[in-house]
């Protein structure tokens, strides 16, 4: 099975790359924003007056995030997941989600882009986003200062750093991901053969960090 986490700052190109990569790999794409926006459309009547737009966004965002792991479990770990998993708490959340989905090893695609460029891209599209997203044009957003300090790959497994300031060679990226998955599967199979059924396949293949540069 191949589990791919597409991660990065808002405005880093995750959604665009996630769609193209999922199609290239022949895997389903599970996007946190897509789930969140669907929940917002269907559950709007449940929003109470005391919930401001930020709290409502957090509630639906948490539900959407948990839904990704359920979908991944049903897909038997073969999927591309796309979301902004940023900051120290995200690492524990994602590890717990992967465990709940029965996934011991996931590859990560980190959309590498300067924070200033990601922020400019993000702010340019705010007015066009689904209204469940609480940001509004011209309003201050302190989260960017925090992301400047903490945004980095989760590094729970192999990391493919992709320069998303320019077009990405998606077939080459998909080939690197597929090759890594095959190598990990072969290592796990060899370890099981050598050690017997008591070996945990999750421990058989050590994560390998890699860097990917588009051409």
mmCIF file with all atom_site columns, C-alpha atoms in Angstrom:
data_model
loop_
_atom_site.group_PDB
_atom_site.id
_atom_site.type_symbol
_atom_site.label_atom_id
_atom_site.label_alt_id
_atom_site.label_comp_id
_atom_site.label_asym_id
_atom_site.label_entity_id
_atom_site.label_seq_id
_atom_site.pdbx_PDB_ins_code
_atom_site.Cartn_x
_atom_site.Cartn_y
_atom_site.Cartn_z
_atom_site.occupancy
_atom_site.B_iso_or_equiv
_atom_site.pdbx_formal_charge
_atom_site.auth_seq_id
_atom_site.auth_comp_id
_atom_site.auth_asym_id
_atom_site.auth_atom_id
_atom_site.pdbx_PDB_model_num
ATOM 1   C CA . UNK A 1 1   ? 0.000   0.000   0.000   1.00 0.00 ? 1   UNK A CA 1
ATOM 2   C CA . UNK A 1 2   ? 1.119   3.574   -0.651  1.00 0.00 ? 2   UNK A CA 1
ATOM 3   C CA . UNK A 1 3   ? 0.047   6.362   1.678   1.00 0.00 ? 3   UNK A CA 1
ATOM 4   C CA . UNK A 1 4   ? 1.095   9.856   0.648   1.00 0.00 ? 4   UNK A CA 1
ATOM 5   C CA . UNK A 1 5   ? 0.637   12.978  2.769   1.00 0.00 ? 5   UNK A CA 1
ATOM 6   C CA . UNK A 1 6   ? 0.748   16.229  0.777   1.00 0.00 ? 6   UNK A CA 1
ATOM 7   C CA . UNK A 1 7   ? 1.673   18.915  3.280   1.00 0.00 ? 7   UNK A CA 1
ATOM 8   C CA . UNK A 1 8   ? 2.698   22.559  3.335   1.00 0.00 ? 8   UNK A CA 1
ATOM 9   C CA . UNK A 1 9   ? 1.662   26.103  4.096   1.00 0.00 ? 9   UNK A CA 1
ATOM 10  C CA . UNK A 1 10  ? -1.642  27.534  2.894   1.00 0.00 ? 10  UNK A CA 1
ATOM 11  C CA . UNK A 1 11  ? -0.944  28.865  -0.578  1.00 0.00 ? 11  UNK A CA 1
ATOM 12  C CA . UNK A 1 12  ? 1.951   26.478  -1.171  1.00 0.00 ? 12  UNK A CA 1
ATOM 13  C CA . UNK A 1 13  ? 0.199   24.559  -3.954  1.00 0.00 ? 13  UNK A CA 1
ATOM 14  C CA . UNK A 1 14  ? -0.926  21.473  -2.022  1.00 0.00 ? 14  UNK A CA 1
ATOM 15  C CA . UNK A 1 15  ? -4.342  21.145  -3.640  1.00 0.00 ? 15  UNK A CA 1
ATOM 16  C CA . UNK A 1 16  ? -3.075  21.478  -7.200  1.00 0.00 ? 16  UNK A CA 1
ATOM 17  C CA . UNK A 1 17  ? -0.196  19.074  -6.643  1.00 0.00 ? 17  UNK A CA 1
ATOM 18  C CA . UNK A 1 18  ? -2.345  16.642  -4.658  1.00 0.00 ? 18  UNK A CA 1
ATOM 19  C CA . UNK A 1 19  ? -4.863  16.298  -7.485  1.00 0.00 ? 19  UNK A CA 1
ATOM 20  C CA . UNK A 1 20  ? -2.193  15.791  -10.132 1.00 0.00 ? 20  UNK A CA 1
ATOM 21  C CA . UNK A 1 21  ? -0.187  13.366  -8.009  1.00 0.00 ? 21  UNK A CA 1
ATOM 22  C CA . UNK A 1 22  ? -3.204  11.245  -7.077  1.00 0.00 ? 22  UNK A CA 1
ATOM 23  C CA . UNK A 1 23  ? -4.150  10.955  -10.746 1.00 0.00 ? 23  UNK A CA 1
ATOM 24  C CA . UNK A 1 24  ? -0.582  10.004  -11.705 1.00 0.00 ? 24  UNK A CA 1
ATOM 25  C CA . UNK A 1 25  ? -0.386  7.348   -8.966  1.00 0.00 ? 25  UNK A CA 1
ATOM 26  C CA . UNK A 1 26  ? -3.892  6.039   -9.655  1.00 0.00 ? 26  UNK A CA 1
ATOM 27  C CA . UNK A 1 27  ? -4.915  6.641   -6.036  1.00 0.00 ? 27  UNK A CA 1
ATOM 28  C CA . UNK A 1 28  ? -7.920  8.406   -4.511  1.00 0.00 ? 28  UNK A CA 1
ATOM 29  C CA . UNK A 1 29  ? -7.370  11.916  -3.169  1.00 0.00 ? 29  UNK A CA 1
ATOM 30  C CA . UNK A 1 30  ? -8.752  12.810  0.261   1.00 0.00 ? 30  UNK A CA 1
ATOM 31  C CA . UNK A 1 31  ? -8.625  16.571  0.796   1.00 0.00 ? 31  UNK A CA 1
ATOM 32  C CA . UNK A 1 32  ? -9.370  18.119  4.177   1.00 0.00 ? 32  UNK A CA 1
ATOM 33  C CA . UNK A 1 33  ? -10.785 21.295  2.629   1.00 0.00 ? 33  UNK A CA 1
ATOM 34  C CA . UNK A 1 34  ? -13.077 19.343  0.309   1.00 0.00 ? 34  UNK A CA 1
ATOM 35  C CA . UNK A 1 35  ? -14.504 17.365  3.236   1.00 0.00 ? 35  UNK A CA 1
ATOM 36  C CA . UNK A 1 36  ? -14.798 20.474  5.411   1.00 0.00 ? 36  UNK A CA 1
ATOM 37  C CA . UNK A 1 37  ? -16.647 22.434  2.734   1.00 0.00 ? 37  UNK A CA 1
ATOM 38  C CA . UNK A 1 38  ? -19.065 19.560  2.141   1.00 0.00 ? 38  UNK A CA 1
ATOM 39  C CA . UNK A 1 39  ? -19.790 19.339  5.868   1.00 0.00 ? 39  UNK A CA 1
ATOM 40  C CA . UNK A 1 40  ? -20.385 23.095  5.976   1.00 0.00 ? 40  UNK A CA 1
ATOM 41  C CA . UNK A 1 41  ? -22.884 22.892  3.125   1.00 0.00 ? 41  UNK A CA 1
ATOM 42  C CA . UNK A 1 42  ? -24.818 20.027  4.696   1.00 0.00 ? 42  UNK A CA 1
ATOM 43  C CA . UNK A 1 43  ? -24.659 21.057  8.367   1.00 0.00 ? 43  UNK A CA 1
ATOM 44  C CA . UNK A 1 44  ? -25.201 24.814  8.114   1.00 0.00 ? 44  UNK A CA 1
ATOM 45  C CA . UNK A 1 45  ? -28.515 24.542  9.980   1.00 0.00 ? 45  UNK A CA 1
ATOM 46  C CA . UNK A 1 46  ? -26.704 23.135  13.029  1.00 0.00 ? 46  UNK A CA 1
ATOM 47  C CA . UNK A 1 47  ? -24.582 26.221  13.537  1.00 0.00 ? 47  UNK A CA 1
ATOM 48  C CA . UNK A 1 48  ? -25.747 28.028  16.657  1.00 0.00 ? 48  UNK A CA 1
ATOM 49  C CA . UNK A 1 49  ? -25.619 31.834  17.037  1.00 0.00 ? 49  UNK A CA 1
ATOM 50  C CA . UNK A 1 50  ? -22.921 31.705  19.707  1.00 0.00 ? 50  UNK A CA 1
ATOM 51  C CA . UNK A 1 51  ? -20.483 30.001  17.350  1.00 0.00 ? 51  UNK A CA 1
ATOM 52  C CA . UNK A 1 52  ? -18.508 32.651  15.499  1.00 0.00 ? 52  UNK A CA 1
ATOM 53  C CA . UNK A 1 53  ? -17.036 31.848  12.110  1.00 0.00 ? 53  UNK A CA 1
ATOM 54  C CA . UNK A 1 54  ? -13.624 30.929  13.575  1.00 0.00 ? 54  UNK A CA 1
ATOM 55  C CA . UNK A 1 55  ? -15.054 28.429  16.050  1.00 0.00 ? 55  UNK A CA 1
ATOM 56  C CA . UNK A 1 56  ? -17.376 26.922  13.423  1.00 0.00 ? 56  UNK A CA 1
ATOM 57  C CA . UNK A 1 57  ? -14.410 26.539  11.094  1.00 0.00 ? 57  UNK A CA 1
ATOM 58  C CA . UNK A 1 58  ? -12.406 24.800  13.836  1.00 0.00 ? 58  UNK A CA 1
ATOM 59  C CA . UNK A 1 59  ? -15.265 22.411  14.651  1.00 0.00 ? 59  UNK A CA 1
ATOM 60  C CA . UNK A 1 60  ? -15.774 21.389  11.034  1.00 0.00 ? 60  UNK A CA 1
ATOM 61  C CA . UNK A 1 61  ? -12.032 21.335  10.406  1.00 0.00 ? 61  UNK A CA 1
ATOM 62  C CA . UNK A 1 62  ? -11.518 18.866  13.240  1.00 0.00 ? 62  UNK A CA 1
ATOM 63  C CA . UNK A 1 63  ? -14.338 16.684  11.915  1.00 0.00 ? 63  UNK A CA 1
ATOM 64  C CA . UNK A 1 64  ? -12.895 16.826  8.409   1.00 0.00 ? 64  UNK A CA 1
ATOM 65  C CA . UNK A 1 65  ? -9.458  15.892  9.675   1.00 0.00 ? 65  UNK A CA 1
ATOM 66  C CA . UNK A 1 66  ? -10.774 12.820  11.475  1.00 0.00 ? 66  UNK A CA 1
ATOM 67  C CA . UNK A 1 67  ? -12.785 11.852  8.399   1.00 0.00 ? 67  UNK A CA 1
ATOM 68  C CA . UNK A 1 68  ? -9.571  11.621  6.380   1.00 0.00 ? 68  UNK A CA 1
ATOM 69  C CA . UNK A 1 69  ? -8.308  8.793   8.588   1.00 0.00 ? 69  UNK A CA 1
ATOM 70  C CA . UNK A 1 70  ? -11.597 6.897   8.277   1.00 0.00 ? 70  UNK A CA 1
ATOM 71  C CA . UNK A 1 71  ? -11.421 7.212   4.493   1.00 0.00 ? 71  UNK A CA 1
ATOM 72  C CA . UNK A 1 72  ? -7.788  6.116   4.531   1.00 0.00 ? 72  UNK A CA 1
ATOM 73  C CA . UNK A 1 73  ? -8.648  3.048   6.599   1.00 0.00 ? 73  UNK A CA 1
ATOM 74  C CA . UNK A 1 74  ? -11.417 2.098   4.171   1.00 0.00 ? 74  UNK A CA 1
ATOM 75  C CA . UNK A 1 75  ? -8.973  2.593   1.281   1.00 0.00 ? 75  UNK A CA 1
ATOM 76  C CA . UNK A 1 76  ? -6.622  0.105   2.999   1.00 0.00 ? 76  UNK A CA 1
ATOM 77  C CA . UNK A 1 77  ? -3.922  2.735   3.210   1.00 0.00 ? 77  UNK A CA 1
ATOM 78  C CA . UNK A 1 78  ? -3.736  3.370   -0.530  1.00 0.00 ? 78  UNK A CA 1
ATOM 79  C CA . UNK A 1 79  ? -4.492  7.072   -0.960  1.00 0.00 ? 79  UNK A CA 1
ATOM 80  C CA . UNK A 1 80  ? -3.154  10.598  -1.220  1.00 0.00 ? 80  UNK A CA 1
ATOM 81  C CA . UNK A 1 81  ? -4.169  12.867  1.668   1.00 0.00 ? 81  UNK A CA 1
ATOM 82  C CA . UNK A 1 82  ? -3.891  16.642  1.402   1.00 0.00 ? 82  UNK A CA 1
ATOM 83  C CA . UNK A 1 83  ? -4.026  19.083  4.318   1.00 0.00 ? 83  UNK A CA 1
ATOM 84  C CA . UNK A 1 84  ? -1.906  21.700  6.122   1.00 0.00 ? 84  UNK A CA 1
ATOM 85  C CA . UNK A 1 85  ? -0.425  19.725  9.017   1.00 0.00 ? 85  UNK A CA 1
ATOM 86  C CA . UNK A 1 86  ? 1.602   22.499  10.624  1.00 0.00 ? 86  UNK A CA 1
ATOM 87  C CA . UNK A 1 87  ? 3.226   22.938  14.013  1.00 0.00 ? 87  UNK A CA 1
ATOM 88  C CA . UNK A 1 88  ? 4.281   20.526  16.730  1.00 0.00 ? 88  UNK A CA 1
ATOM 89  C CA . UNK A 1 89  ? 0.768   19.286  17.697  1.00 0.00 ? 89  UNK A CA 1
ATOM 90  C CA . UNK A 1 90  ? 0.132   18.170  14.115  1.00 0.00 ? 90  UNK A CA 1
ATOM 91  C CA . UNK A 1 91  ? 2.781   15.475  14.302  1.00 0.00 ? 91  UNK A CA 1
ATOM 92  C CA . UNK A 1 92  ? 1.043   13.614  17.131  1.00 0.00 ? 92  UNK A CA 1
ATOM 93  C CA . UNK A 1 93  ? -2.355  14.092  15.483  1.00 0.00 ? 93  UNK A CA 1
ATOM 94  C CA . UNK A 1 94  ? -1.162  12.623  12.189  1.00 0.00 ? 94  UNK A CA 1
ATOM 95  C CA . UNK A 1 95  ? 0.656   9.722   13.860  1.00 0.00 ? 95  UNK A CA 1
ATOM 96  C CA . UNK A 1 96  ? -2.515  8.868   15.790  1.00 0.00 ? 96  UNK A CA 1
ATOM 97  C CA . UNK A 1 97  ? -4.577  9.141   12.612  1.00 0.00 ? 97  UNK A CA 1
ATOM 98  C CA . UNK A 1 98  ? -2.261  6.848   10.679  1.00 0.00 ? 98  UNK A CA 1
ATOM 99  C CA . UNK A 1 99  ? -2.366  4.342   13.528  1.00 0.00 ? 99  UNK A CA 1
ATOM 100 C CA . UNK A 1 100 ? -6.176  4.469   13.536  1.00 0.00 ? 100 UNK A CA 1
ATOM 101 C CA . UNK A 1 101 ? -6.148  3.808   9.793   1.00 0.00 ? 101 UNK A CA 1
ATOM 102 C CA . UNK A 1 102 ? -3.789  0.863   10.217  1.00 0.00 ? 102 UNK A CA 1
ATOM 103 C CA . UNK A 1 103 ? -0.955  2.605   8.388   1.00 0.00 ? 103 UNK A CA 1
ATOM 104 C CA . UNK A 1 104 ? 2.533   2.201   9.774   1.00 0.00 ? 104 UNK A CA 1
ATOM 105 C CA . UNK A 1 105 ? 4.446   4.037   7.071   1.00 0.00 ? 105 UNK A CA 1
ATOM 106 C CA . UNK A 1 106 ? 3.524   7.101   5.035   1.00 0.00 ? 106 UNK A CA 1
ATOM 107 C CA . UNK A 1 107 ? 5.509   9.116   2.537   1.00 0.00 ? 107 UNK A CA 1
ATOM 108 C CA . UNK A 1 108 ? 5.249   12.893  2.764   1.00 0.00 ? 108 UNK A CA 1
ATOM 109 C CA . UNK A 1 109 ? 5.371   15.453  -0.015  1.00 0.00 ? 109 UNK A CA 1
ATOM 110 C CA . UNK A 1 110 ? 6.350   18.828  1.414   1.00 0.00 ? 110 UNK A CA 1
ATOM 111 C CA . UNK A 1 111 ? 5.394   21.756  -0.823  1.00 0.00 ? 111 UNK A CA 1
ATOM 112 C CA . UNK A 1 112 ? 8.449   23.967  -0.403  1.00 0.00 ? 112 UNK A CA 1
ATOM 113 C CA . UNK A 1 113 ? 7.756   27.654  -0.993  1.00 0.00 ? 113 UNK A CA 1
ATOM 114 C CA . UNK A 1 114 ? 8.892   30.858  0.752   1.00 0.00 ? 114 UNK A CA 1
ATOM 115 C CA . UNK A 1 115 ? 6.405   31.952  3.396   1.00 0.00 ? 115 UNK A CA 1
ATOM 116 C CA . UNK A 1 116 ? 5.974   35.409  1.834   1.00 0.00 ? 116 UNK A CA 1
ATOM 117 C CA . UNK A 1 117 ? 4.989   33.890  -1.518  1.00 0.00 ? 117 UNK A CA 1
ATOM 118 C CA . UNK A 1 118 ? 2.611   31.388  0.084   1.00 0.00 ? 118 UNK A CA 1
ATOM 119 C CA . UNK A 1 119 ? 0.942   34.169  2.048   1.00 0.00 ? 119 UNK A CA 1
ATOM 120 C CA . UNK A 1 120 ? 0.542   36.356  -1.019  1.00 0.00 ? 120 UNK A CA 1
ATOM 121 C CA . UNK A 1 121 ? -1.007  33.498  -2.990  1.00 0.00 ? 121 UNK A CA 1
ATOM 122 C CA . UNK A 1 122 ? -3.326  32.682  -0.093  1.00 0.00 ? 122 UNK A CA 1
ATOM 123 C CA . UNK A 1 123 ? -4.485  36.265  0.436   1.00 0.00 ? 123 UNK A CA 1
ATOM 124 C CA . UNK A 1 124 ? -5.130  36.739  -3.281  1.00 0.00 ? 124 UNK A CA 1
ATOM 125 C CA . UNK A 1 125 ? -7.684  33.919  -3.253  1.00 0.00 ? 125 UNK A CA 1
ATOM 126 C CA . UNK A 1 126 ? -9.407  34.574  0.099   1.00 0.00 ? 126 UNK A CA 1
ATOM 127 C CA . UNK A 1 127 ? -12.431 36.218  -1.497  1.00 0.00 ? 127 UNK A CA 1
ATOM 128 C CA . UNK A 1 128 ? -12.953 33.195  -3.771  1.00 0.00 ? 128 UNK A CA 1
ATOM 129 C CA . UNK A 1 129 ? -12.810 30.533  -1.061  1.00 0.00 ? 129 UNK A CA 1
ATOM 130 C CA . UNK A 1 130 ? -15.788 28.724  0.441   1.00 0.00 ? 130 UNK A CA 1
ATOM 131 C CA . UNK A 1 131 ? -17.387 30.850  3.203   1.00 0.00 ? 131 UNK A CA 1
ATOM 132 C CA . UNK A 1 132 ? -16.691 28.196  5.853   1.00 0.00 ? 132 UNK A CA 1
ATOM 133 C CA . UNK A 1 133 ? -13.074 29.368  5.803   1.00 0.00 ? 133 UNK A CA 1
ATOM 134 C CA . UNK A 1 134 ? -12.981 32.215  8.340   1.00 0.00 ? 134 UNK A CA 1
ATOM 135 C CA . UNK A 1 135 ? -10.331 34.444  6.803   1.00 0.00 ? 135 UNK A CA 1
ATOM 136 C CA . UNK A 1 136 ? -11.541 37.712  5.298   1.00 0.00 ? 136 UNK A CA 1
ATOM 137 C CA . UNK A 1 137 ? -9.690  40.127  2.981   1.00 0.00 ? 137 UNK A CA 1
ATOM 138 C CA . UNK A 1 138 ? -7.763  42.778  4.850   1.00 0.00 ? 138 UNK A CA 1
ATOM 139 C CA . UNK A 1 139 ? -8.105  41.213  8.300   1.00 0.00 ? 139 UNK A CA 1
ATOM 140 C CA . UNK A 1 140 ? -4.927  40.534  10.322  1.00 0.00 ? 140 UNK A CA 1
ATOM 141 C CA . UNK A 1 141 ? -3.944  36.894  10.699  1.00 0.00 ? 141 UNK A CA 1
ATOM 142 C CA . UNK A 1 142 ? -1.437  36.123  13.451  1.00 0.00 ? 142 UNK A CA 1
ATOM 143 C CA . UNK A 1 143 ? -1.096  32.497  12.398  1.00 0.00 ? 143 UNK A CA 1
ATOM 144 C CA . UNK A 1 144 ? 1.490   33.359  9.779   1.00 0.00 ? 144 UNK A CA 1
ATOM 145 C CA . UNK A 1 145 ? 3.937   34.493  12.450  1.00 0.00 ? 145 UNK A CA 1
ATOM 146 C CA . UNK A 1 146 ? 3.563   31.119  14.167  1.00 0.00 ? 146 UNK A CA 1
ATOM 147 C CA . UNK A 1 147 ? 3.895   29.225  10.902  1.00 0.00 ? 147 UNK A CA 1
ATOM 148 C CA . UNK A 1 148 ? 7.101   31.116  10.138  1.00 0.00 ? 148 UNK A CA 1
ATOM 149 C CA . UNK A 1 149 ? 8.593   29.472  13.231  1.00 0.00 ? 149 UNK A CA 1
ATOM 150 C CA . UNK A 1 150 ? 7.041   26.012  13.100  1.00 0.00 ? 150 UNK A CA 1
ATOM 151 C CA . UNK A 1 151 ? 6.101   25.071  9.528   1.00 0.00 ? 151 UNK A CA 1
ATOM 152 C CA . UNK A 1 152 ? 8.183   22.054  8.523   1.00 0.00 ? 152 UNK A CA 1
ATOM 153 C CA . UNK A 1 153 ? 7.667   18.505  7.271   1.00 0.00 ? 153 UNK A CA 1
ATOM 154 C CA . UNK A 1 154 ? 6.196   16.061  9.767   1.00 0.00 ? 154 UNK A CA 1
ATOM 155 C CA . UNK A 1 155 ? 9.015   13.632  8.919   1.00 0.00 ? 155 UNK A CA 1
ATOM 156 C CA . UNK A 1 156 ? 7.072   10.578  10.073  1.00 0.00 ? 156 UNK A CA 1
ATOM 157 C CA . UNK A 1 157 ? 8.487   8.739   7.072   1.00 0.00 ? 157 UNK A CA 1
ATOM 158 C CA . UNK A 1 158 ? 10.325  9.545   3.835   1.00 0.00 ? 158 UNK A CA 1
ATOM 159 C CA . UNK A 1 159 ? 10.003  13.207  2.837   1.00 0.00 ? 159 UNK A CA 1
ATOM 160 C CA . UNK A 1 160 ? 9.954   14.422  -0.767  1.00 0.00 ? 160 UNK A CA 1
ATOM 161 C CA . UNK A 1 161 ? 10.624  18.166  -0.735  1.00 0.00 ? 161 UNK A CA 1
ATOM 162 C CA . UNK A 1 162 ? 9.115   19.721  -3.848  1.00 0.00 ? 162 UNK A CA 1
ATOM 163 C CA . UNK A 1 163 ? 9.777   23.244  -5.093  1.00 0.00 ? 163 UNK A CA 1
ATOM 164 C CA . UNK A 1 164 ? 6.270   24.563  -5.765  1.00 0.00 ? 164 UNK A CA 1
ATOM 165 C CA . UNK A 1 165 ? 7.382   28.026  -6.825  1.00 0.00 ? 165 UNK A CA 1
ATOM 166 C CA . UNK A 1 166 ? 7.447   26.553  -10.333 1.00 0.00 ? 166 UNK A CA 1
ATOM 167 C CA . UNK A 1 167 ? 5.720   23.719  -12.226 1.00 0.00 ? 167 UNK A CA 1
ATOM 168 C CA . UNK A 1 168 ? 6.387   20.300  -10.722 1.00 0.00 ? 168 UNK A CA 1
ATOM 169 C CA . UNK A 1 169 ? 7.448   17.253  -12.720 1.00 0.00 ? 169 UNK A CA 1
ATOM 170 C CA . UNK A 1 170 ? 4.594   15.133  -11.391 1.00 0.00 ? 170 UNK A CA 1
ATOM 171 C CA . UNK A 1 171 ? 5.470   11.907  -13.263 1.00 0.00 ? 171 UNK A CA 1
ATOM 172 C CA . UNK A 1 172 ? 9.010   12.011  -11.840 1.00 0.00 ? 172 UNK A CA 1
ATOM 173 C CA . UNK A 1 173 ? 7.681   12.649  -8.340  1.00 0.00 ? 173 UNK A CA 1
ATOM 174 C CA . UNK A 1 174 ? 5.185   9.797   -8.674  1.00 0.00 ? 174 UNK A CA 1
ATOM 175 C CA . UNK A 1 175 ? 7.968   7.502   -9.890  1.00 0.00 ? 175 UNK A CA 1
ATOM 176 C CA . UNK A 1 176 ? 10.101  8.378   -6.852  1.00 0.00 ? 176 UNK A CA 1
ATOM 177 C CA . UNK A 1 177 ? 7.190   7.653   -4.521  1.00 0.00 ? 177 UNK A CA 1
ATOM 178 C CA . UNK A 1 178 ? 6.402   4.346   -6.227  1.00 0.00 ? 178 UNK A CA 1
ATOM 179 C CA . UNK A 1 179 ? 10.056  3.280   -6.127  1.00 0.00 ? 179 UNK A CA 1
ATOM 180 C CA . UNK A 1 180 ? 10.306  4.084   -2.423  1.00 0.00 ? 180 UNK A CA 1
ATOM 181 C CA . UNK A 1 181 ? 7.144   2.105   -1.702  1.00 0.00 ? 181 UNK A CA 1
ATOM 182 C CA . UNK A 1 182 ? 8.499   -0.913  -3.586  1.00 0.00 ? 182 UNK A CA 1
ATOM 183 C CA . UNK A 1 183 ? 11.816  -0.729  -1.735  1.00 0.00 ? 183 UNK A CA 1
ATOM 184 C CA . UNK A 1 184 ? 10.075  -0.514  1.631   1.00 0.00 ? 184 UNK A CA 1
ATOM 185 C CA . UNK A 1 185 ? 7.850   -3.467  0.765   1.00 0.00 ? 185 UNK A CA 1
ATOM 186 C CA . UNK A 1 186 ? 10.860  -5.554  -0.271  1.00 0.00 ? 186 UNK A CA 1
ATOM 187 C CA . UNK A 1 187 ? 12.738  -4.698  2.940   1.00 0.00 ? 187 UNK A CA 1
ATOM 188 C CA . UNK A 1 188 ? 9.699   -5.569  5.037   1.00 0.00 ? 188 UNK A CA 1
ATOM 189 C CA . UNK A 1 189 ? 9.239   -8.875  3.203   1.00 0.00 ? 189 UNK A CA 1
ATOM 190 C CA . UNK A 1 190 ? 12.901  -9.806  3.669   1.00 0.00 ? 190 UNK A CA 1
ATOM 191 C CA . UNK A 1 191 ? 12.733  -8.949  7.361   1.00 0.00 ? 191 UNK A CA 1
ATOM 192 C CA . UNK A 1 192 ? 9.637   -11.090 7.846   1.00 0.00 ? 192 UNK A CA 1
ATOM 193 C CA . UNK A 1 193 ? 11.253  -13.994 6.046   1.00 0.00 ? 193 UNK A CA 1
ATOM 194 C CA . UNK A 1 194 ? 14.393  -13.754 8.156   1.00 0.00 ? 194 UNK A CA 1
ATOM 195 C CA . UNK A 1 195 ? 12.788  -13.160 11.535  1.00 0.00 ? 195 UNK A CA 1
ATOM 196 C CA . UNK A 1 196 ? 9.529   -15.051 11.257  1.00 0.00 ? 196 UNK A CA 1
ATOM 197 C CA . UNK A 1 197 ? 5.933   -13.973 11.904  1.00 0.00 ? 197 UNK A CA 1
ATOM 198 C CA . UNK A 1 198 ? 6.707   -12.198 15.197  1.00 0.00 ? 198 UNK A CA 1
ATOM 199 C CA . UNK A 1 199 ? 8.357   -9.304  13.378  1.00 0.00 ? 199 UNK A CA 1
ATOM 200 C CA . UNK A 1 200 ? 6.225   -6.193  13.092  1.00 0.00 ? 200 UNK A CA 1
ATOM 201 C CA . UNK A 1 201 ? 6.301   -5.004  9.445   1.00 0.00 ? 201 UNK A CA 1
ATOM 202 C CA . UNK A 1 202 ? 5.988   -1.424  10.672  1.00 0.00 ? 202 UNK A CA 1
ATOM 203 C CA . UNK A 1 203 ? 9.456   -1.716  12.174  1.00 0.00 ? 203 UNK A CA 1
ATOM 204 C CA . UNK A 1 204 ? 11.058  -3.468  9.237   1.00 0.00 ? 204 UNK A CA 1
ATOM 205 C CA . UNK A 1 205 ? 11.607  -0.495  6.943   1.00 0.00 ? 205 UNK A CA 1
ATOM 206 C CA . UNK A 1 206 ? 13.336  2.552   8.323   1.00 0.00 ? 206 UNK A CA 1
ATOM 207 C CA . UNK A 1 207 ? 12.176  5.878   6.840   1.00 0.00 ? 207 UNK A CA 1
ATOM 208 C CA . UNK A 1 208 ? 14.508  7.374   4.263   1.00 0.00 ? 208 UNK A CA 1
ATOM 209 C CA . UNK A 1 209 ? 14.575  11.122  3.778   1.00 0.00 ? 209 UNK A CA 1
ATOM 210 C CA . UNK A 1 210 ? 14.799  12.264  0.179   1.00 0.00 ? 210 UNK A CA 1
ATOM 211 C CA . UNK A 1 211 ? 14.797  15.560  -1.645  1.00 0.00 ? 211 UNK A CA 1
ATOM 212 C CA . UNK A 1 212 ? 12.989  16.116  -4.924  1.00 0.00 ? 212 UNK A CA 1
ATOM 213 C CA . UNK A 1 213 ? 13.628  19.001  -7.305  1.00 0.00 ? 213 UNK A CA 1
ATOM 214 C CA . UNK A 1 214 ? 11.383  19.603  -10.289 1.00 0.00 ? 214 UNK A CA 1
ATOM 215 C CA . UNK A 1 215 ? 12.986  20.138  -13.651 1.00 0.00 ? 215 UNK A CA 1
#
